[in-house]
């Protein structure tokens, strides 16, 4: 069994608030992005997933790796870990939930408890770096 989930996430922060997404039927919010397909690069995954989930096109030339974070995978069997590699990037288009995404929300650090474990680690990092508002 694969005990490591490899995900790419988009950190889209505006005025100290970060864009989050919630899938249909779920109560936890995540950072937009998703799992890599076989043979895909980080940027290929980022572009595909963000277009599928949010109906916007990532500008590849502006994509910048922030860091990778590791935690227990939310809603999976015990022992399953997720590695989330995060990127910032500019985009074109209008943000709209698509595919399995039911809602978008702009969170600050006070919303930390509403996101998955790995996203909480990312919120901590962004808050410590003064990128995420209280």
PDB file of C-alpha atoms in Angstrom:
ATOM      1  CA  UNK A   1       0.000   0.000   0.000  1.00  0.00           C
ATOM      2  CA  UNK A   2       1.233   3.491  -0.838  1.00  0.00           C
ATOM      3  CA  UNK A   3       1.677   5.235   2.501  1.00  0.00           C
ATOM      4  CA  UNK A   4       2.916   8.532   1.003  1.00  0.00           C
ATOM      5  CA  UNK A   5       0.620  10.899  -0.885  1.00  0.00           C
ATOM      6  CA  UNK A   6       2.487  13.369  -3.106  1.00  0.00           C
ATOM      7  CA  UNK A   7       0.565  16.629  -3.506  1.00  0.00           C
ATOM      8  CA  UNK A   8       1.234  20.056  -4.956  1.00  0.00           C
ATOM      9  CA  UNK A   9      -0.479  23.122  -3.455  1.00  0.00           C
ATOM     10  CA  UNK A  10      -0.947  26.712  -4.570  1.00  0.00           C
ATOM     11  CA  UNK A  11      -0.365  29.408  -1.964  1.00  0.00           C
ATOM     12  CA  UNK A  12      -2.453  32.346  -3.108  1.00  0.00           C
ATOM     13  CA  UNK A  13      -2.220  35.054  -0.444  1.00  0.00           C
ATOM     14  CA  UNK A  14      -3.836  38.482  -0.748  1.00  0.00           C
ATOM     15  CA  UNK A  15      -3.662  41.052   2.070  1.00  0.00           C
ATOM     16  CA  UNK A  16      -2.663  38.410   4.629  1.00  0.00           C
ATOM     17  CA  UNK A  17      -5.501  36.041   3.689  1.00  0.00           C
ATOM     18  CA  UNK A  18      -4.978  32.715   1.931  1.00  0.00           C
ATOM     19  CA  UNK A  19      -7.306  31.103  -0.579  1.00  0.00           C
ATOM     20  CA  UNK A  20      -8.704  27.742   0.560  1.00  0.00           C
ATOM     21  CA  UNK A  21     -11.103  25.270  -1.040  1.00  0.00           C
ATOM     22  CA  UNK A  22     -13.621  22.767   0.278  1.00  0.00           C
ATOM     23  CA  UNK A  23     -14.672  19.663  -1.663  1.00  0.00           C
ATOM     24  CA  UNK A  24     -18.320  18.629  -1.991  1.00  0.00           C
ATOM     25  CA  UNK A  25     -19.530  16.744   1.067  1.00  0.00           C
ATOM     26  CA  UNK A  26     -16.489  17.674   3.196  1.00  0.00           C
ATOM     27  CA  UNK A  27     -16.219  20.006   6.174  1.00  0.00           C
ATOM     28  CA  UNK A  28     -12.454  20.557   6.102  1.00  0.00           C
ATOM     29  CA  UNK A  29     -10.790  23.144   3.875  1.00  0.00           C
ATOM     30  CA  UNK A  30      -7.574  22.537   1.946  1.00  0.00           C
ATOM     31  CA  UNK A  31      -5.122  24.558  -0.059  1.00  0.00           C
ATOM     32  CA  UNK A  32      -5.956  24.337  -3.774  1.00  0.00           C
ATOM     33  CA  UNK A  33      -3.945  21.727  -5.671  1.00  0.00           C
ATOM     34  CA  UNK A  34      -3.773  17.979  -5.807  1.00  0.00           C
ATOM     35  CA  UNK A  35      -1.987  14.743  -6.540  1.00  0.00           C
ATOM     36  CA  UNK A  36       0.648  14.382  -9.203  1.00  0.00           C
ATOM     37  CA  UNK A  37      -0.158  12.187 -12.210  1.00  0.00           C
ATOM     38  CA  UNK A  38       2.567   9.722 -13.322  1.00  0.00           C
ATOM     39  CA  UNK A  39       5.362  11.574 -15.123  1.00  0.00           C
ATOM     40  CA  UNK A  40       4.105  15.057 -14.238  1.00  0.00           C
ATOM     41  CA  UNK A  41       6.434  17.759 -12.955  1.00  0.00           C
ATOM     42  CA  UNK A  42       5.483  19.921  -9.978  1.00  0.00           C
ATOM     43  CA  UNK A  43       4.519  22.789 -12.281  1.00  0.00           C
ATOM     44  CA  UNK A  44       2.514  20.533 -14.635  1.00  0.00           C
ATOM     45  CA  UNK A  45       0.571  19.256 -11.611  1.00  0.00           C
ATOM     46  CA  UNK A  46       0.033  22.776 -10.277  1.00  0.00           C
ATOM     47  CA  UNK A  47      -1.264  24.100 -13.610  1.00  0.00           C
ATOM     48  CA  UNK A  48      -3.580  21.114 -14.217  1.00  0.00           C
ATOM     49  CA  UNK A  49      -5.021  20.937 -10.714  1.00  0.00           C
ATOM     50  CA  UNK A  50      -5.644  24.678 -10.333  1.00  0.00           C
ATOM     51  CA  UNK A  51      -7.322  24.862 -13.721  1.00  0.00           C
ATOM     52  CA  UNK A  52      -9.525  21.850 -12.813  1.00  0.00           C
ATOM     53  CA  UNK A  53     -10.448  23.146  -9.346  1.00  0.00           C
ATOM     54  CA  UNK A  54     -10.589  26.928  -9.745  1.00  0.00           C
ATOM     55  CA  UNK A  55     -11.095  27.600 -13.488  1.00  0.00           C
ATOM     56  CA  UNK A  56      -7.975  29.790 -13.738  1.00  0.00           C
ATOM     57  CA  UNK A  57      -4.685  29.354 -15.573  1.00  0.00           C
ATOM     58  CA  UNK A  58      -1.425  29.472 -13.611  1.00  0.00           C
ATOM     59  CA  UNK A  59       1.360  31.489 -15.236  1.00  0.00           C
ATOM     60  CA  UNK A  60       4.189  28.906 -15.306  1.00  0.00           C
ATOM     61  CA  UNK A  61       6.914  31.557 -15.537  1.00  0.00           C
ATOM     62  CA  UNK A  62       5.888  33.055 -12.183  1.00  0.00           C
ATOM     63  CA  UNK A  63       5.687  29.766 -10.238  1.00  0.00           C
ATOM     64  CA  UNK A  64       8.067  29.791  -7.257  1.00  0.00           C
ATOM     65  CA  UNK A  65       8.595  26.897  -4.827  1.00  0.00           C
ATOM     66  CA  UNK A  66       8.065  27.861  -1.184  1.00  0.00           C
ATOM     67  CA  UNK A  67       8.714  24.614   0.719  1.00  0.00           C
ATOM     68  CA  UNK A  68       7.486  21.048   1.309  1.00  0.00           C
ATOM     69  CA  UNK A  69       5.516  19.978   4.372  1.00  0.00           C
ATOM     70  CA  UNK A  70       4.849  16.477   5.761  1.00  0.00           C
ATOM     71  CA  UNK A  71       1.984  15.330   8.011  1.00  0.00           C
ATOM     72  CA  UNK A  72      -0.571  12.593   8.567  1.00  0.00           C
ATOM     73  CA  UNK A  73      -3.018  12.549   5.661  1.00  0.00           C
ATOM     74  CA  UNK A  74      -6.468  13.879   6.561  1.00  0.00           C
ATOM     75  CA  UNK A  75      -9.246  11.279   6.386  1.00  0.00           C
ATOM     76  CA  UNK A  76      -6.893   8.409   5.470  1.00  0.00           C
ATOM     77  CA  UNK A  77      -5.797   5.277   7.338  1.00  0.00           C
ATOM     78  CA  UNK A  78      -3.327   5.681  10.174  1.00  0.00           C
ATOM     79  CA  UNK A  79       0.245   5.718   8.903  1.00  0.00           C
ATOM     80  CA  UNK A  80      -0.636   7.364   5.583  1.00  0.00           C
ATOM     81  CA  UNK A  81       1.424  10.521   5.201  1.00  0.00           C
ATOM     82  CA  UNK A  82       1.070  13.454   2.832  1.00  0.00           C
ATOM     83  CA  UNK A  83       3.899  15.534   1.414  1.00  0.00           C
ATOM     84  CA  UNK A  84       2.636  18.871   0.169  1.00  0.00           C
ATOM     85  CA  UNK A  85       5.003  20.922  -1.960  1.00  0.00           C
ATOM     86  CA  UNK A  86       3.818  24.520  -2.075  1.00  0.00           C
ATOM     87  CA  UNK A  87       4.192  27.107  -4.818  1.00  0.00           C
ATOM     88  CA  UNK A  88       3.178  30.691  -5.320  1.00  0.00           C
ATOM     89  CA  UNK A  89       2.268  31.828  -8.842  1.00  0.00           C
ATOM     90  CA  UNK A  90       0.330  34.479 -10.708  1.00  0.00           C
ATOM     91  CA  UNK A  91      -2.778  33.456 -12.606  1.00  0.00           C
ATOM     92  CA  UNK A  92      -5.152  34.572 -15.335  1.00  0.00           C
ATOM     93  CA  UNK A  93      -8.930  34.340 -15.169  1.00  0.00           C
ATOM     94  CA  UNK A  94     -11.587  34.565 -12.498  1.00  0.00           C
ATOM     95  CA  UNK A  95     -11.509  32.262  -9.479  1.00  0.00           C
ATOM     96  CA  UNK A  96     -14.546  29.965  -9.531  1.00  0.00           C
ATOM     97  CA  UNK A  97     -15.009  26.598  -7.810  1.00  0.00           C
ATOM     98  CA  UNK A  98     -15.127  23.756 -10.358  1.00  0.00           C
ATOM     99  CA  UNK A  99     -14.891  19.957 -10.481  1.00  0.00           C
ATOM    100  CA  UNK A 100     -15.196  18.565  -6.931  1.00  0.00           C
ATOM    101  CA  UNK A 101     -14.790  21.976  -5.279  1.00  0.00           C
ATOM    102  CA  UNK A 102     -17.952  23.268  -3.614  1.00  0.00           C
ATOM    103  CA  UNK A 103     -16.683  26.419  -1.895  1.00  0.00           C
ATOM    104  CA  UNK A 104     -13.759  28.831  -1.769  1.00  0.00           C
ATOM    105  CA  UNK A 105     -12.864  30.848   1.325  1.00  0.00           C
ATOM    106  CA  UNK A 106     -10.203  33.383   2.310  1.00  0.00           C
ATOM    107  CA  UNK A 107      -8.652  32.397   5.640  1.00  0.00           C
ATOM    108  CA  UNK A 108      -6.375  34.090   8.147  1.00  0.00           C
ATOM    109  CA  UNK A 109      -4.368  32.363  10.869  1.00  0.00           C
ATOM    110  CA  UNK A 110      -7.410  32.348  13.194  1.00  0.00           C
ATOM    111  CA  UNK A 111      -9.046  29.861  10.768  1.00  0.00           C
ATOM    112  CA  UNK A 112      -6.218  27.342  11.285  1.00  0.00           C
ATOM    113  CA  UNK A 113      -8.468  24.738  12.964  1.00  0.00           C
ATOM    114  CA  UNK A 114     -10.685  24.574   9.844  1.00  0.00           C
ATOM    115  CA  UNK A 115      -7.940  23.086   7.624  1.00  0.00           C
ATOM    116  CA  UNK A 116      -6.191  19.684   7.444  1.00  0.00           C
ATOM    117  CA  UNK A 117      -3.115  18.811   9.549  1.00  0.00           C
ATOM    118  CA  UNK A 118      -0.610  19.498   6.769  1.00  0.00           C
ATOM    119  CA  UNK A 119      -2.355  22.791   5.971  1.00  0.00           C
ATOM    120  CA  UNK A 120      -2.127  23.730   9.672  1.00  0.00           C
ATOM    121  CA  UNK A 121       1.659  23.287   9.424  1.00  0.00           C
ATOM    122  CA  UNK A 122       1.663  25.521   6.342  1.00  0.00           C
ATOM    123  CA  UNK A 123      -0.477  28.127   8.165  1.00  0.00           C
ATOM    124  CA  UNK A 124       2.081  28.072  11.027  1.00  0.00           C
ATOM    125  CA  UNK A 125       4.941  28.577   8.577  1.00  0.00           C
ATOM    126  CA  UNK A 126       3.181  31.422   6.734  1.00  0.00           C
ATOM    127  CA  UNK A 127       2.218  33.104  10.017  1.00  0.00           C
ATOM    128  CA  UNK A 128       5.805  32.890  11.300  1.00  0.00           C
ATOM    129  CA  UNK A 129       6.992  34.407   8.008  1.00  0.00           C
ATOM    130  CA  UNK A 130       4.492  37.288   8.488  1.00  0.00           C
ATOM    131  CA  UNK A 131       2.672  36.302   5.287  1.00  0.00           C
ATOM    132  CA  UNK A 132      -0.597  35.249   6.961  1.00  0.00           C
ATOM    133  CA  UNK A 133      -2.572  37.697   9.098  1.00  0.00           C
ATOM    134  CA  UNK A 134      -3.761  36.897  12.624  1.00  0.00           C
TER     135      UNK A 134
END
